[in-house]
Tab-separated table of C-alpha atoms in Angstrom:
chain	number	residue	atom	x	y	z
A	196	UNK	CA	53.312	134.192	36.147
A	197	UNK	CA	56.944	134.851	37.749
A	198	UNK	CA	58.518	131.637	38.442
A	199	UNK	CA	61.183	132.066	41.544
A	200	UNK	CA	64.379	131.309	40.090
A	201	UNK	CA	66.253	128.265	41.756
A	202	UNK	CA	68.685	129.066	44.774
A	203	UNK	CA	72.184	129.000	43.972
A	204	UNK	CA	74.894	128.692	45.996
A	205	UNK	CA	79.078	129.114	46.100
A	206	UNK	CA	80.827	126.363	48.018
A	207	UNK	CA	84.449	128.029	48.352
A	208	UNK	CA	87.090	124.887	48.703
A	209	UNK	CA	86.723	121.566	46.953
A	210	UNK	CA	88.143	119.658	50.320
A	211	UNK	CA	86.423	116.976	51.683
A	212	UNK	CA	84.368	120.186	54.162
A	213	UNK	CA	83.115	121.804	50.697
A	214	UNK	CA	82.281	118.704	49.469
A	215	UNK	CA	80.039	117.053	51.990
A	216	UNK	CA	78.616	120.845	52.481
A	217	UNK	CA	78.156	120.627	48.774
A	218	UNK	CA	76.590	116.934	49.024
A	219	UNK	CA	74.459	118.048	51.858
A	220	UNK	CA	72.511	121.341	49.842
A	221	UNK	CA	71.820	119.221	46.699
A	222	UNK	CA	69.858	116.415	49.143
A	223	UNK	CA	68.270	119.304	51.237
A	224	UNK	CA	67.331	121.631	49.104
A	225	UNK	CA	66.063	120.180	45.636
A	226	UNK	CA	66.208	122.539	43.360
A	227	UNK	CA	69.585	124.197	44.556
A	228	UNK	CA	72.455	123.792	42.233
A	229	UNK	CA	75.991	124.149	44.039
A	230	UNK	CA	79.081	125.598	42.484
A	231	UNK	CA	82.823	124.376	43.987
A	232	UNK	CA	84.731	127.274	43.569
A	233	UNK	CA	88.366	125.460	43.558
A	234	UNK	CA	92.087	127.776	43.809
A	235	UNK	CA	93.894	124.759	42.317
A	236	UNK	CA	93.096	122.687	39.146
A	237	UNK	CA	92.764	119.667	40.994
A	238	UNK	CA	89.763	119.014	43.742
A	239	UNK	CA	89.876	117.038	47.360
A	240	UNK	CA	92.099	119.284	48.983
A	241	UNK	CA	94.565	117.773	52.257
A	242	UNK	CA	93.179	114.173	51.431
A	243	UNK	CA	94.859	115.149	47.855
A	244	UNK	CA	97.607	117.286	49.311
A	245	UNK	CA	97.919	117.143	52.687
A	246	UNK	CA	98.231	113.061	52.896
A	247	UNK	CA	101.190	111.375	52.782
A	248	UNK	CA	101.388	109.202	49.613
A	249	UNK	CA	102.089	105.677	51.293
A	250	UNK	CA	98.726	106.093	52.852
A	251	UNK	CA	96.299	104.651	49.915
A	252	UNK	CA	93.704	103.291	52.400
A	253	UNK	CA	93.182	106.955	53.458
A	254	UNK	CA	93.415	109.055	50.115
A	255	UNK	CA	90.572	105.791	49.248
A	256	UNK	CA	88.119	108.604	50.814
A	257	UNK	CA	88.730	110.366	47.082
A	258	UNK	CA	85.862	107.999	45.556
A	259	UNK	CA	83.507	109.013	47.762
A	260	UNK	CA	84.268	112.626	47.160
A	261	UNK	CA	83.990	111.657	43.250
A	262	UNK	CA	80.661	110.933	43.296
A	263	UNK	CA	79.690	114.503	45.163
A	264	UNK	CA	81.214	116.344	42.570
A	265	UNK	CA	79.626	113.764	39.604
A	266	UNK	CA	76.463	114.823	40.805
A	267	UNK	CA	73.744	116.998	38.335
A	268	UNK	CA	72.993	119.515	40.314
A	269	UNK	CA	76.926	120.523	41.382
A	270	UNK	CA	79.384	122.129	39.095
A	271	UNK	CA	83.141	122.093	39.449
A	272	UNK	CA	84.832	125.716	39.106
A	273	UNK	CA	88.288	124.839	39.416
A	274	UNK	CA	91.514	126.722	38.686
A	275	UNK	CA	89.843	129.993	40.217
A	276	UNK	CA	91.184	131.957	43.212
A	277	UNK	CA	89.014	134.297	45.389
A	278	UNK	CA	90.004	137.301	46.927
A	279	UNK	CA	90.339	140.770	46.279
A	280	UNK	CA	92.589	141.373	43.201
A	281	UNK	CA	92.043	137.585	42.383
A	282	UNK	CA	89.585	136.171	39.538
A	283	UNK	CA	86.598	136.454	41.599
A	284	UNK	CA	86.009	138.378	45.059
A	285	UNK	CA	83.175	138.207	47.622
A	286	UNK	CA	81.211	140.581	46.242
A	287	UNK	CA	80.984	139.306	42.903
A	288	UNK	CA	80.124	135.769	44.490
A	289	UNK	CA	77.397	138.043	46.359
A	290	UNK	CA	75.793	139.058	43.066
A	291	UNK	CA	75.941	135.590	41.891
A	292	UNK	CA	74.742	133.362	44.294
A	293	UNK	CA	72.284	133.120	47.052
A	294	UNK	CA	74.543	131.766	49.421
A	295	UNK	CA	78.114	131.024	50.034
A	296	UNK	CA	79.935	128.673	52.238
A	297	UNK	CA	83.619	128.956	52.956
A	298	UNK	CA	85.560	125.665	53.322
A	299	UNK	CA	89.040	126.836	52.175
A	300	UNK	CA	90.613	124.965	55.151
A	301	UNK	CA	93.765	125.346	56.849
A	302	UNK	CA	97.169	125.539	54.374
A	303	UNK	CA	99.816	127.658	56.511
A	304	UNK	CA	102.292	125.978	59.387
A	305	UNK	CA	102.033	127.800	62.553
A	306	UNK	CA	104.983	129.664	63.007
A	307	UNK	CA	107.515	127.983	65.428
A	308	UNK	CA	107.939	130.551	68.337
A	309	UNK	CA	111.604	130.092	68.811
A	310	UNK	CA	114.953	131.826	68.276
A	311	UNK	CA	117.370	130.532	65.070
A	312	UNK	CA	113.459	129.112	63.540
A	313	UNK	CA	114.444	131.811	60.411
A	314	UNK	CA	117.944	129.986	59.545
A	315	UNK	CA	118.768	128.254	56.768
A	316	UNK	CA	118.154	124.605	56.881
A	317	UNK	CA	114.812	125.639	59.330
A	318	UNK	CA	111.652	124.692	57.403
A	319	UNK	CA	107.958	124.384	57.176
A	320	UNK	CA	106.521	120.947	57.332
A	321	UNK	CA	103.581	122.307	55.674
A	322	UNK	CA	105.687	123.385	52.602
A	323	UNK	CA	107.854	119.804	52.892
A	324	UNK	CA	104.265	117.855	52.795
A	325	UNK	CA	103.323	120.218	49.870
A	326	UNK	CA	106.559	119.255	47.687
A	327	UNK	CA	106.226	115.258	48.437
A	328	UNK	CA	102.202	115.629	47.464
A	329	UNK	CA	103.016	117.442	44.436
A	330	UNK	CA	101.359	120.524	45.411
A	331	UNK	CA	101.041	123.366	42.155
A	332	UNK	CA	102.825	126.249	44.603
A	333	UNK	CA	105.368	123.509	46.579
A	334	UNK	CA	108.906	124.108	44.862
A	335	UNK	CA	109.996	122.069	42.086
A	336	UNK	CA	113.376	121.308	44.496
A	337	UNK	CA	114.079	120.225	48.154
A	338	UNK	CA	116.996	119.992	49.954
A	339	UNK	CA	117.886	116.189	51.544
A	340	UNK	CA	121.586	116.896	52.265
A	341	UNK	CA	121.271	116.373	55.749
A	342	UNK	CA	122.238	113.316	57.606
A	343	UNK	CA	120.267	114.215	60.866
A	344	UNK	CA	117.297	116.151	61.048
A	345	UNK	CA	114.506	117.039	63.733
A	346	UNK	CA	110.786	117.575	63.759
A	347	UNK	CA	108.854	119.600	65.834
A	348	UNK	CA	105.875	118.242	66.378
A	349	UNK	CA	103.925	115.490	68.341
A	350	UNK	CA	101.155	114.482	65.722
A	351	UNK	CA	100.091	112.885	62.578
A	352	UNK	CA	101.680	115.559	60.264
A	353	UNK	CA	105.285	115.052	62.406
A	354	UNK	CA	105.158	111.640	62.168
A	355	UNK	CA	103.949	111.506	58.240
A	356	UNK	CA	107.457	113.645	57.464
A	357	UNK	CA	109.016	111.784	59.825
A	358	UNK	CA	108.534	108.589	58.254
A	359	UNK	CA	109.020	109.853	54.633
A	360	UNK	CA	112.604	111.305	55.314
A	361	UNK	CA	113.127	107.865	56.929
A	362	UNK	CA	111.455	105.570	54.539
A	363	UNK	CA	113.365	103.268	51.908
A	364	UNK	CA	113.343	104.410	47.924
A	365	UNK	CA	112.223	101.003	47.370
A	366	UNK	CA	108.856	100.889	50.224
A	367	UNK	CA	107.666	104.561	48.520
A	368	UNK	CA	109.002	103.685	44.770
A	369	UNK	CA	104.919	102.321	44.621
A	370	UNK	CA	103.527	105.286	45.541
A	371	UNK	CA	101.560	108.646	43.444
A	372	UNK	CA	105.103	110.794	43.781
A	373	UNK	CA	106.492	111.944	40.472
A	374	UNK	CA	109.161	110.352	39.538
A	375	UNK	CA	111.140	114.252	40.640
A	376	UNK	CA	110.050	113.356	43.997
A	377	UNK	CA	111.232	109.853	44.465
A	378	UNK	CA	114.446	110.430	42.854
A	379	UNK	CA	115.284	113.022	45.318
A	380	UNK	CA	114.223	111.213	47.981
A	381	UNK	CA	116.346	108.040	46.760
A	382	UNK	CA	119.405	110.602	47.262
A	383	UNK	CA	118.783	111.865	50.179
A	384	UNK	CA	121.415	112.089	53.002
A	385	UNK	CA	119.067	111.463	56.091
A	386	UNK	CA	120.288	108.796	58.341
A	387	UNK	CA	118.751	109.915	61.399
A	388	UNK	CA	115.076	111.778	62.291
A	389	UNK	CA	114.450	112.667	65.590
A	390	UNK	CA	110.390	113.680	66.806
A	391	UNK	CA	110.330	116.115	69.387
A	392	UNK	CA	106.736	116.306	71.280
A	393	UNK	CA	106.565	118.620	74.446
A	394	UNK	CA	104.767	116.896	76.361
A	395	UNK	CA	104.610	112.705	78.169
A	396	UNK	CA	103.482	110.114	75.302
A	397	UNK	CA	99.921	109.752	76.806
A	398	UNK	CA	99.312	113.399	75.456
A	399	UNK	CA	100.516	112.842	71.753
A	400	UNK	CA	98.700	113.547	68.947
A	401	UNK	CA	99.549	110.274	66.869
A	402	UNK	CA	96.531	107.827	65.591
A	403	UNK	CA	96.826	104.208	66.439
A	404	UNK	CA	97.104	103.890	62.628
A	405	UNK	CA	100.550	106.433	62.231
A	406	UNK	CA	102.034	104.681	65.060
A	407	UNK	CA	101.168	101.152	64.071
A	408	UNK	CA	102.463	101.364	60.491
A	409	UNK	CA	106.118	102.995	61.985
A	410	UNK	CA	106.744	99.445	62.987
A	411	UNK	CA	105.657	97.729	59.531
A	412	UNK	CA	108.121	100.353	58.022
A	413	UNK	CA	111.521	98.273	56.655
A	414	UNK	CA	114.174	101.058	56.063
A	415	UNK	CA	114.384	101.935	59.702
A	416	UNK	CA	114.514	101.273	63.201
A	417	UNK	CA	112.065	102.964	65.419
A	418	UNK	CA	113.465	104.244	68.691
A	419	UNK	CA	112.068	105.171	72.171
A	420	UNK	CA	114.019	105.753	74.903
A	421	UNK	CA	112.363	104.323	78.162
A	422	UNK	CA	112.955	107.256	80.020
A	423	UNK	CA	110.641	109.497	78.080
A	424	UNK	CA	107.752	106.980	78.906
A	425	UNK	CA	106.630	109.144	82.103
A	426	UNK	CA	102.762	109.115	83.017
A	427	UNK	CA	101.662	111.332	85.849
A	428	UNK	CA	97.251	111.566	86.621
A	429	UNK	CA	96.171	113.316	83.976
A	430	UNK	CA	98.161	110.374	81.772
A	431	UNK	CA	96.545	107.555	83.744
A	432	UNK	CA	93.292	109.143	83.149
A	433	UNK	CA	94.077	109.508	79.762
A	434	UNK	CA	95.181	106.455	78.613
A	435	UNK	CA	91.544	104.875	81.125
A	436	UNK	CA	89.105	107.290	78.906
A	437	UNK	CA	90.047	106.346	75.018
A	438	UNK	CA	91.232	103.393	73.836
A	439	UNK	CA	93.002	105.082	70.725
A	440	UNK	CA	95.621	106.949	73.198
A	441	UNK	CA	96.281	103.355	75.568
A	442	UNK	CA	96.531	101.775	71.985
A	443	UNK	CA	99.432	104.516	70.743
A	444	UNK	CA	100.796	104.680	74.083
A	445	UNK	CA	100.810	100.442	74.226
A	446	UNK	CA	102.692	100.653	70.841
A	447	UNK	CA	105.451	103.600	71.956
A	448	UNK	CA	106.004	100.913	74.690
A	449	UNK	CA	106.726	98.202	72.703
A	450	UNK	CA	109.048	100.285	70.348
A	451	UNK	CA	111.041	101.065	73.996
A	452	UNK	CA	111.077	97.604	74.724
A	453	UNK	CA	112.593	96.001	71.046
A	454	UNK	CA	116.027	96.295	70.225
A	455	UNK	CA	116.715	97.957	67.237
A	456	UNK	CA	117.259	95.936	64.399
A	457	UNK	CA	120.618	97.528	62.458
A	458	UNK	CA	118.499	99.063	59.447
A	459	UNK	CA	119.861	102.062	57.323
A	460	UNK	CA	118.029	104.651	58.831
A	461	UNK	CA	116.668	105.218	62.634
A	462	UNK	CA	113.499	107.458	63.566
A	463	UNK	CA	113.802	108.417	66.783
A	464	UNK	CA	110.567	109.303	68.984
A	465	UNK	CA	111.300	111.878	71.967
A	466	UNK	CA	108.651	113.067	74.840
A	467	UNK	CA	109.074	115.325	77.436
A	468	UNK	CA	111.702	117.628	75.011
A	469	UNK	CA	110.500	121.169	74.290
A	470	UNK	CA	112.228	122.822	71.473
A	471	UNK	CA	113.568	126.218	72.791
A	472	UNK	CA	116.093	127.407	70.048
A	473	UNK	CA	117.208	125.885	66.804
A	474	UNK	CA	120.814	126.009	66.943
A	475	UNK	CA	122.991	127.992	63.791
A	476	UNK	CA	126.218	129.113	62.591
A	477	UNK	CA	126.818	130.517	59.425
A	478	UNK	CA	123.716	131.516	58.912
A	479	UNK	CA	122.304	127.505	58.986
A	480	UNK	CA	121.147	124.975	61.329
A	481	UNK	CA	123.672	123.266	63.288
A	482	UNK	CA	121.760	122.060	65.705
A	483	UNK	CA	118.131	121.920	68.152
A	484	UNK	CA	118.183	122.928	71.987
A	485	UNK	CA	115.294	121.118	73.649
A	486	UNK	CA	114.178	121.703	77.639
A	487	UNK	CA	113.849	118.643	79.543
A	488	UNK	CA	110.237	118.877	80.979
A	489	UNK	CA	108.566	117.281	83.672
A	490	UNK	CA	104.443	116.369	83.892
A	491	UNK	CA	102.691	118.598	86.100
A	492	UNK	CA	99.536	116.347	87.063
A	493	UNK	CA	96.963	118.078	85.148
A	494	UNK	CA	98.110	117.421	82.017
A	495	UNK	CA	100.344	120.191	81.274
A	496	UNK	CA	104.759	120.346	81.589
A	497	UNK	CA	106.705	122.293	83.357
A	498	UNK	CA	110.922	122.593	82.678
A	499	UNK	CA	113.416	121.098	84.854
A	500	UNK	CA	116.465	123.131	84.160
A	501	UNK	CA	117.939	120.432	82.033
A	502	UNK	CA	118.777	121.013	78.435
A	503	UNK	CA	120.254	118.687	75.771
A	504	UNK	CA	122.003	119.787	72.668
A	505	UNK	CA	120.472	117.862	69.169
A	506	UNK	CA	123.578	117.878	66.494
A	507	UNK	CA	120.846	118.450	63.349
A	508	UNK	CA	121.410	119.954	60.066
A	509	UNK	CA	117.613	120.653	59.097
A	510	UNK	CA	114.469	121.464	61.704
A	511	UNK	CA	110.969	120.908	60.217
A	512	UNK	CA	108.336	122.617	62.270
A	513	UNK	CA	104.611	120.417	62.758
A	514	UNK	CA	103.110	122.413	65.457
A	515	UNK	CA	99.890	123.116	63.522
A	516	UNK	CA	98.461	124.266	60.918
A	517	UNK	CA	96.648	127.898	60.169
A	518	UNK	CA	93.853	129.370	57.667
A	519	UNK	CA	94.315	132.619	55.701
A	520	UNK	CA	91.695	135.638	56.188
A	521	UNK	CA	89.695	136.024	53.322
A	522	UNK	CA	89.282	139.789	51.750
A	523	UNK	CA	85.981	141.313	52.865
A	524	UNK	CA	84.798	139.003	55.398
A	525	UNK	CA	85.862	139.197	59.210
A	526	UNK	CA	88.513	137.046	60.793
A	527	UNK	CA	90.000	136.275	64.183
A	528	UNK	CA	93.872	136.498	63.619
A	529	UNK	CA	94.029	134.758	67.430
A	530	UNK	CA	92.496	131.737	66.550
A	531	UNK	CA	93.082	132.270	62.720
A	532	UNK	CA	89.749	131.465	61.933
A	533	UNK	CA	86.532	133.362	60.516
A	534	UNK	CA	83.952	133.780	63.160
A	535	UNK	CA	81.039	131.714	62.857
A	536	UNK	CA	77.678	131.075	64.444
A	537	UNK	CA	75.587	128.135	64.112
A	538	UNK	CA	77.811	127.670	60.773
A	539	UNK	CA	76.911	131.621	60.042
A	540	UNK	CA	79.577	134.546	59.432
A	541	UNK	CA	79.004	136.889	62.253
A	542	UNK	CA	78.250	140.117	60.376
A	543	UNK	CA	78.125	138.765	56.841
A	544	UNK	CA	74.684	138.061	56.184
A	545	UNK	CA	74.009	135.195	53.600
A	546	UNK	CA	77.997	133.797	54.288
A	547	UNK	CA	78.477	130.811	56.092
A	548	UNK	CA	81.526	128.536	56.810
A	549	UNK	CA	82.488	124.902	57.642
A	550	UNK	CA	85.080	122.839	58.531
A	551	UNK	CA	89.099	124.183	59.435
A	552	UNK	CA	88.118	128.051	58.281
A	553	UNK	CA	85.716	127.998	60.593
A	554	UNK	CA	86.734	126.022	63.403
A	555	UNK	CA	90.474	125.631	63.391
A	556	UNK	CA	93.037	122.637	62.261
A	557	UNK	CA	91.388	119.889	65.108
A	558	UNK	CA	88.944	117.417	63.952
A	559	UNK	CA	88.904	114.516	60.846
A	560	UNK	CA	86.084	113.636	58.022
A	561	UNK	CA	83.682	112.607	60.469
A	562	UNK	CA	83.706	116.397	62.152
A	563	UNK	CA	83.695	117.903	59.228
A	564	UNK	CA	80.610	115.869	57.792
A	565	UNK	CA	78.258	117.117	60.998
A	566	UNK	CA	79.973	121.192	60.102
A	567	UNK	CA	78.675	120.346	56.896
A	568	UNK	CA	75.271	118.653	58.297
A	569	UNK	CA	74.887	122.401	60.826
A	570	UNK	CA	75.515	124.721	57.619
A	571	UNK	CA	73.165	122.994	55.141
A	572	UNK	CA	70.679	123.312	57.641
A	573	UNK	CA	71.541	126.854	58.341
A	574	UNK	CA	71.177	127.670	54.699
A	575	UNK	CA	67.970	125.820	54.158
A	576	UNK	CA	66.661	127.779	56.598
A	577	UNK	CA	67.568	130.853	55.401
A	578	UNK	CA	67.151	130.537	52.060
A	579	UNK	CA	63.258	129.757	53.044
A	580	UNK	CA	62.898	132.346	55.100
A	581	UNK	CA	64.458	135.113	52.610
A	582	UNK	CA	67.056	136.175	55.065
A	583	UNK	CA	70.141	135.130	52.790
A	584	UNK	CA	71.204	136.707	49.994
A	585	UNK	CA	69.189	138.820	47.011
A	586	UNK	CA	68.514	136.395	43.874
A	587	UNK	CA	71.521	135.617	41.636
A	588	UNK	CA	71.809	137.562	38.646
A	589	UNK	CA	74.670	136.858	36.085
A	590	UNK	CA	76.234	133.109	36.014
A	591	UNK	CA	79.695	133.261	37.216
A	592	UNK	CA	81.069	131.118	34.167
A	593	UNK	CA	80.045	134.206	32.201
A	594	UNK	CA	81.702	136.362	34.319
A	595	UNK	CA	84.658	134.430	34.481
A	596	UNK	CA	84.982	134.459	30.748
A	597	UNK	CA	84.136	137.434	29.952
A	598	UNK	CA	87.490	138.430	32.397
A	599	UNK	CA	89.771	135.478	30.322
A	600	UNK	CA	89.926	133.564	33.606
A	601	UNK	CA	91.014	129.928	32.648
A	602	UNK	CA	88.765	127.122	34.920
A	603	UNK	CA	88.321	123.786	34.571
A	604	UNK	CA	85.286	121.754	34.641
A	605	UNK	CA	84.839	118.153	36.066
A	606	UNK	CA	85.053	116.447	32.985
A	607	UNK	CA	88.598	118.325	32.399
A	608	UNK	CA	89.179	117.178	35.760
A	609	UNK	CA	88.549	113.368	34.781
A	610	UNK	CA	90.968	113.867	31.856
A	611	UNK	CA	93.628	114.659	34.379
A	612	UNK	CA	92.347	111.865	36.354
A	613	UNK	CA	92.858	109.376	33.771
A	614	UNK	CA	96.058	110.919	32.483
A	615	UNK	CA	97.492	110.421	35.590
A	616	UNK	CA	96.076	106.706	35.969
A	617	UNK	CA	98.167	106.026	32.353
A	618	UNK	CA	101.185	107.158	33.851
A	619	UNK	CA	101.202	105.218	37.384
A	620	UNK	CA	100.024	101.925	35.049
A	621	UNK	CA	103.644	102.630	33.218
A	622	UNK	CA	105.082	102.595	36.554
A	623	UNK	CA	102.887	99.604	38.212
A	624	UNK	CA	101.118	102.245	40.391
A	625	UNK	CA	97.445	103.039	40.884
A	626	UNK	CA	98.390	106.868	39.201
A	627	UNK	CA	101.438	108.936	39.003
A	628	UNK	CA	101.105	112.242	40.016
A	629	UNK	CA	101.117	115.559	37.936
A	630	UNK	CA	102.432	118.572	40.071
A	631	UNK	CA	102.047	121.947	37.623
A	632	UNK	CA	99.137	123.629	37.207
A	633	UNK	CA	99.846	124.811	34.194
A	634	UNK	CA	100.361	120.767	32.726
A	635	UNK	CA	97.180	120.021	34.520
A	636	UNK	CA	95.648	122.784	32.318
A	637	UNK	CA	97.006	121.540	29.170
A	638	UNK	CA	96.116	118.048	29.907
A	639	UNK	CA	92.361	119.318	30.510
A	640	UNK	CA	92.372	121.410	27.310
A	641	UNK	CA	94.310	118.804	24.965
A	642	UNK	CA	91.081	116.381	26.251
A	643	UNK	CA	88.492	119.581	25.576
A	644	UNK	CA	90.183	119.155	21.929
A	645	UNK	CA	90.246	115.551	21.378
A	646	UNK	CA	93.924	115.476	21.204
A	647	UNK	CA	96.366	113.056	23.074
A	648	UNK	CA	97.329	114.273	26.500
């Protein structure tokens, strides 16, 4: 009798959207067995590397995620890039798996749209949030010699490099950073950060949670100029339909209202200031030109004619982030995404796609879990109807050895895991970060061999 072999499926991205997606076939479907297909050697994704460090209670989520991956039925493939010319590409995931789910997120800053954004001292909060989280690709180096510096940008990711330029060596010294990282930052030249958001405070992008912990901060004043605290309607209505916006707005009050206290460092919040050249000579940033702006009533700005001058030696764009196209499968460079239905690939039969990829850089965990919740579904249903993909055939661990690909497993993960663990409890600190892939690796394959990591 011919048995019908079990589904299996390719969940591409080991972020918190691959993971629940991953969590979510397992319980639906109960004989599937999952594969994470992971680019780095490390899982979890943003709440790994996208995070800032001096917020534990949200990288706590990583537990959670643990237990996903622990599961039976789901097998870690880390170290392993997709793409064409990389160690695997769609079409060999087609031969291999029933199924496959995107969740490879959103890595890439928008670009800021204005002139001098290509000068020297002009970066990429993306790549500065990289390099602090002890990304593999960030640099091994950053630049602090500046003593003021602006950020574009009027949202969590603004305000989390905002208050890391600003924060004391001694309030991050108990934090995952390498030891690189907070040594730097202990040098740095930063005296002043300045927050630039286009629009009136009611429109902001900030959590209750980002805002509130600006004031528990000790290395620096915050400051809010009362001026900048304009409301028009569409503010009013705002600030009446969710309590987290009158909560952040409530707080950016009562930052206007203190006087500041004489600490080191000051972080300056600005509204109603839209960035329209950073400023250069030499070839570097000198400075940021921002356009006074008025509300219009509806929500939106419009300029007044006024401009002010902002003496800054280093511009770090937070306007958003962006997800790369993936080779072989359509995407929508507009909206930077890779057009979905009902969680489906339009025009890729058997290809489906959750969370940022699919949807853009706008929602938290709890969005993502109901992405994941629409594409299990959507794969349940077409894995018993026979519309996904043709049986798989060869295991993909075979085919990645047989090509000499390295990958890690989740037990080499856990080694890394508890390596880093031993080197935070040196330091007093929950774990100490390691930052190379290649140490990750060696870690991983020292464990495989019994040796001392």
């Amino acid at each position: 009798m011919t048995t019908t072999p079990s589904p299996r499926v390719a969940v591409v991205g080991a972020g918190p959207a691959g993971l629940y997606a991953a969590d979510g076939l397992v319980k639906a479907i109960p004989d599937a067995h999952v594969d994470v297909i992971e680019r780095l050697p490390a899982p979890y994704g943003l709440i790994r590397y996208g995070v800032a460090p001096d917020h534990p209670r949200i990288k706590s989520v990583t537990a959670t995620l643990a237990a996903m991956l622990a599961q039976p039925r789901v097998r870690l493939v880390a170290g392993v890039e997709v793409g064409d010319g990389a160690d695997l590409t769609i079409d060999d995931l087609r031969r291999c798996y029933d199924a496959i789910v995107l969740a490879t997120g959103a890595l890439r800053d928008r670009a800021l749209p204005i002139p001098g954004a290509d000068l020297v001292g002009s970066f990429s909060g993306a790549s500065f949030v990289s390099w602090f989280d002890a990304h593999p690709d960030a640099p091994a180096e950053w630049p602090l010699d500046a003593e003021s510096v602006a950020v574009v940008g009027a949202g969590n990711v603004a305000l989390d490099i905002a208050r890391i330029l600003a924060r004391s060596p001694e309030e991050l010294a108990g934090t995952e950073m390498p030891d690189e990282v907070l040594e730097a930052l202990a040098a740095s030249r930063v005296r002043d950060v300045h927050v630039f958001g286009r629009r009136g405070p009611a429109q902001a992008k900030f959590s209750p949670l980002e805002v509130r912990e600006l004031g528990e901060a000790t290395g620096f004043d915050v400051i809010v100029d009362p001026a900048d605290l304009l409301f028009d309607d569409a503010s009013f209505a705002a600030r009446a339909s969710s309590k987290m916006t009158d909560k952040v707005v409530g707080m950016l009050e009562g930052y206007a209202a203190a006087p500041p206290q004489g600490r080191p460092k000051r972080l300056h919040l600005h509204f109603l200031a839209d960035p329209v050249e950073v400023l250069g000579e030499d070839g570097r940033v000198v400075g940021l030109r921002t356009a006074r702006a008025e509300l219009d009533g509806v929500g939106g700005i419009r300029r007044t004619g006024e401009v002010t001058d902002w003496p800054v030696q280093a511009v770090y764009s937070a306007i958003g982030y962006r997800s790369d196209a993936i080779d072989g499968l359509p995407f929508d460079p507009d909206r930077a995404v890779v057009p979905a239905e009902d969680g489906r690939v339009v025009g890729a039969p058997g290809v489906y796609a959750t969370g940022w990829i699919r949807r853009g850089p706008v929602g938290l965990i709890g969005q993502t879990r109901s992405d994941a919740a629409e594409v299990v579904a959507g794969v349940a249903e077409d894995l018993a109807s026979g519309t996904a993909a043709t049986p798989p055939r060869p295991d993909v661990a075979d085919l990645l050895d047989e090509r000499g690909v390295t990958w890690l497993t989740w037990q080499d993960w856990c080694a890394v895991d508890e390596h880093e663990r031993r080197l935070g409890a040196q330091r007093g600190r929950e774990r100490t970060k390691v930052a190379a892939a290649d140490a990750m690796v060696a870690i991983a394959h020292a464990a495989r061999a019994g040796a001392p990591a």
